[in-house]
Amino acid sequence: MPDLLFELFSEEIPARMQRQAAADLQRLVTGALVEAGVTYQGARAFATPRRLALHVAGLPARQPDTREERKGPRVGAPEAALAGFLKSAGLTDISEAKIESDPKKGEFYVAVIEKPGRATLDLLAEILPQVIRAFPWPKSMRWGAASAAPGSLRWVRPLRAIVATFGPETEDPEIVPFEIDGLVAGNVTYGHRFLKPEAITVRRFDDYVAKLEASKVVLDPERRKAIIKADAKNLAFAQGLEVVEDEGLLEEVAGLVEWPVVLMGSFEADFLDVPGEVIRATIRANQKCFVLRRADGSLANRFLMVSNILARDGGKTIIAGNERVIRARLSDAKFFWETDKRVWREDKEFARLEKFKNVTFHEKLGSQWDRIERIRALAKELCNVTGADPAKVDRAARLCKADLLTEVVGEFPEVQGLMGRIYAGLIGEDISVAAACEAHYRPAGPTDSVPTDPVSVTVALADKLDTLVGFWAINEKPTGSKDPYALRRAALGVIRLVVENGVRLELRPVLFRTMRAGLDSQQAGKTDPDAGRRMREDQAADLLAFFHDRLKVMLRDQGARHDLVDAVLGNGGKAKSNEVETGSREDFASGNNANDDLLLVVRRVEALGAFLDTEDGRSLLASFRRAANILRAEEKKDGEGAFEAAADPALLKEGAEQALHDALSTAGEAASVALDKQDYAAAMRAMAALRGPVDRFFEAVMVNAEDPAIRRNRLALLAALRRVTRQVADFSKVAG
Amino acid sequence: MSADSDPLSPTRSFQGLILTLQRFWASKGCVILQPYDMEVGAGTFHPATTLRALGPKRWNAAYVQPSRRPKDGRYGENPNRFQHYYQFQVILKPSPPNLQELYLESLFAIGIDPALHDLRFVEDDWESPTLGAWGLGWECWCDGMEVSQFTYFQQVAGQECAPVAGELTYGLERLAMYLQGVDNGFDLNFNGLEGAEKVTYGDVFRQAEEEYSRHNFEYADTDKLFRNFAEAEKECRALLAAGDRGEGARHLQVLPAYDQCIKASHAFNLLDARGVISVTERQSYILRVRELAKACGAAWVQTEAGGA
């Protein structure tokens, strides 16, 4: 079966866009083929700095024929209806339609529209230019004389040549006939820009890859990465060193070369006074080179560069050039480092933090100074729940952003935090305070470690909560894929800090109070204090719901059952679940809702999960559902809440009824006591005790008795079961 | 005389590098202009680029432009950073299909052999917020060092480029340091001679770097600069209004108005170096200069050279 070879040869494509572009090319071309009814056996796309290539294997030579029957009006229908039908079906005379009949409609016309499939080659000649024109580059441009006219072709960089061949292995393939802005598709591409720039005539994918390779182009980015990785490792090994792995850099570097050649250079050992992370950041950001470490883990004064050519002198000139640039860069870095150290040693009282008054954090959220003051206030308050030393916390909160004023961080933003820790350590700040300067940014993601030092935990919580409350207050919430302020990450950070450190933090009152602190000086609430307050309450509730949402995502990512979160949240702990809507303002602000405390939510989820894994749990869940179904059906007749009154003991006829009644009151009380002590396992055990009585009740008792009073009483028992279980979880939210 | 001993070889003297680039681009059909006679932050500010990039007419030019970035002053103590430096600027409109090849040929002409050096086009999208201009292109690397900027202008002075011009900017000091193999810019051989006759870049510019650093950071009269900015802004607008003959008629006062835009921009750069502009104000000053540049761009396309 025929194959397609498609190559778009251009000026250098940004490394960061190549992978996505290859995937887009494959998706768009194969998608359009499938849309046209053409299937294929396999497809793969590749990218180098100068080309995107796609191979689609096993295509049919023709699109399949299609046959469509279209029903028309009945025989004898008015002229206008017939004319419309002829037009829509593409017929010239009604005699071309056949007549069918069915018992209901009688006789009616049917047009048979047969479309012979087109040659795949022709189809491709239509699809490929469309794909080029509509290609989803993150940024595209116009160029050359053609750009004088509006609507000229856009591409990521000037597009220079197109290869598009189609045909089976056994024959010379045909060129897909199309032209786009003066570029004619053909079978000619070009080799490596410097090593072998000559034109290459290609037939199909197989010889294309081989000829490129002979022209010093490795088409497959994964192979380029593998070559770089292996060569880097070997060069390092020969010196008794190890490459500091850097997947992001490897991906980028592989996108900058068509023929990777790894070379090793060195720099003066004196530069190793500068912290290793700064050296690495310098060499990585500016030079896109890898650094190396010695067996003891310390940084070596060597680096690895990936060049794009096999130089005539074996790379000597290239190494010397790179070394010179790296020396200059490290001189700068060293200068920054020395300057910073001097500033930190001379200004130990941090008078320079005043500069933050002129640094905008966000135009609606004040200066960096304002933000630090907010973090300090919040951190102080949080000491009550984290148990951290308030004096150290305040010092850490005050200093935690100080490194943003340093030269090193100004030059390399990615070492923020780290430099704060190093400089603070250097001037003899308390070790917890110094650690917090770095650790308060953590965790930076789902896999990043969570700080455990109470000072770090406190400042990290304050930092993240301030961010969340602030952006919530100005209504800059994440939407869809857009989360420019990384608020999801901040919320996840709060959750992990609290859960992994066992911090008992009632979120709602904290959110409400800080929301107020954030807004009182702002726009809302100035003219109408009540409206301002309601707004803050709504925002705090909304933010709390966001936390719950992130908690669900986190548990799901960990493979836990996130439906249990809904079940647990649905009961709202011991308090009423609808506190937000109906609770008094005071309740709202002071917080009395177990859903506020994310640690408790997680513990309840764990206990519920463990319970539902037992025989008792599964059985009780089944009984609960049975009871809930019966109640739902009967409430339709008698009305919502018709059975919520307590059961009348005098009406309990059967032994099983009596037993369930007793069991419910025992279990309800036991669960309540357990929940007060936050002993969720005990609460679940109390529920487990219900299993036997409930099962026997359903075996022995007919709920819908003839006597209306007895029926109502039995339904009241089931409603009591629903209420008692809801103390620990809303079982109706449990999935499966 | 062999290339190695010729004082005007691009690898031996700073002026030799400039002369070689000028000859090269002249041979490719560029008009070789002289520097614009005003303080500018980069070669792009020269009207031969900013204004000539607009409109449909062919335009191929190359020139050296002394550029001033007051904030980059280091009192002559930093070997790589000067508040005054030279750019070699090439502008080709429309961008020719072989622009990359021409550029590489120019590197070969100044002594960079692609069989020995690792030459790379690394993504770098260029944007000038003050000029209301942007384009896509690369920084061009030679053995890990950025030696040029390569940009396909998409928009300049707020106007869409039609056709697109290609712009090449060579950082001359850095390039010369590489070619001459020196680590300190002040050690560059300026005239290619040796012994007593040798003149270095430091001989020519070190004192200027020291004095201007003091000026830019300490002595520049900020009150006067604020006034200069406001006056230049006002005059730019006044000239544009005076030269505007209405719809369909040619504009009569674009180049003088654009000079005022350049003046405002330099006053801003000095104020910025003096540290008297806060972060929030900074944005608004940049915006004000951009508005002037855009107004000049809109007027330019109503002139003869702008294609009207």
Short mmCIF file of N, CA and C in Angstrom, two decimals, chain B residues 4 20 30 35 41 48 77 92 101 110 146 149 155 162-163 185 194 208 217 226 238 299:
data_model
loop_
_atom_site.label_atom_id
_atom_site.label_comp_id
_atom_site.label_asym_id
_atom_site.label_seq_id
_atom_site.Cartn_x
_atom_site.Cartn_y
_atom_site.Cartn_z
N ASP B 4 46.81 38.20 7.70
CA ASP B 4 47.19 38.21 9.11
C ASP B 4 47.99 39.43 9.51
N THR B 20 35.42 45.94 6.76
CA THR B 20 35.11 44.68 6.06
C THR B 20 33.60 44.49 5.92
N CYS B 30 23.83 47.21 -0.75
CA CYS B 30 23.33 48.12 0.28
C CYS B 30 23.91 49.51 0.09
N PRO B 35 26.52 57.04 10.70
CA PRO B 35 25.68 57.02 11.90
C PRO B 35 24.69 58.18 11.94
N GLY B 41 19.49 54.52 21.47
CA GLY B 41 19.77 53.35 22.30
C GLY B 41 20.21 52.15 21.50
N ALA B 48 16.77 55.32 9.19
CA ALA B 48 17.00 54.42 8.06
C ALA B 48 16.45 53.03 8.35
N GLU B 77 34.93 49.89 34.47
CA GLU B 77 35.50 48.80 35.26
C GLU B 77 35.10 47.42 34.78
N LEU B 92 17.27 45.04 5.06
CA LEU B 92 16.99 44.63 3.69
C LEU B 92 15.49 44.44 3.53
N GLU B 101 21.86 32.88 4.36
CA GLU B 101 23.10 32.55 3.67
C GLU B 101 23.98 33.81 3.52
N ILE B 110 34.46 38.09 7.62
CA ILE B 110 35.23 38.68 8.73
C ILE B 110 36.07 37.62 9.44
N GLU B 146 26.74 35.07 21.62
CA GLU B 146 25.81 35.76 20.75
C GLU B 146 26.58 36.84 20.00
N GLN B 149 21.99 39.79 16.16
CA GLN B 149 20.54 39.60 16.22
C GLN B 149 20.03 39.54 14.79
N GLN B 155 6.26 44.26 12.65
CA GLN B 155 5.59 45.53 12.91
C GLN B 155 6.63 46.52 13.41
N ALA B 162 4.88 45.69 5.35
CA ALA B 162 4.41 45.05 4.12
C ALA B 162 5.16 45.67 2.96
N PRO B 163 6.19 45.06 2.45
CA PRO B 163 6.67 43.74 2.86
C PRO B 163 7.53 43.79 4.11
N GLY B 185 37.24 44.29 26.58
CA GLY B 185 36.90 45.15 25.46
C GLY B 185 37.85 46.32 25.30
N GLU B 194 50.97 48.00 15.83
CA GLU B 194 51.59 47.46 17.04
C GLU B 194 52.55 48.48 17.64
N ALA B 208 35.87 58.22 28.43
CA ALA B 208 34.46 58.53 28.15
C ALA B 208 33.55 57.65 29.00
N PHE B 217 24.75 58.33 36.14
CA PHE B 217 24.26 57.87 37.43
C PHE B 217 24.24 58.95 38.49
N PHE B 226 13.55 65.85 32.83
CA PHE B 226 12.08 65.76 32.83
C PHE B 226 11.48 66.80 31.90
N ALA B 238 3.41 68.52 18.03
CA ALA B 238 3.14 69.77 17.31
C ALA B 238 3.60 69.66 15.86
N ALA B 299 2.41 58.70 10.22
CA ALA B 299 2.65 59.83 9.33
C ALA B 299 3.60 59.45 8.20
#
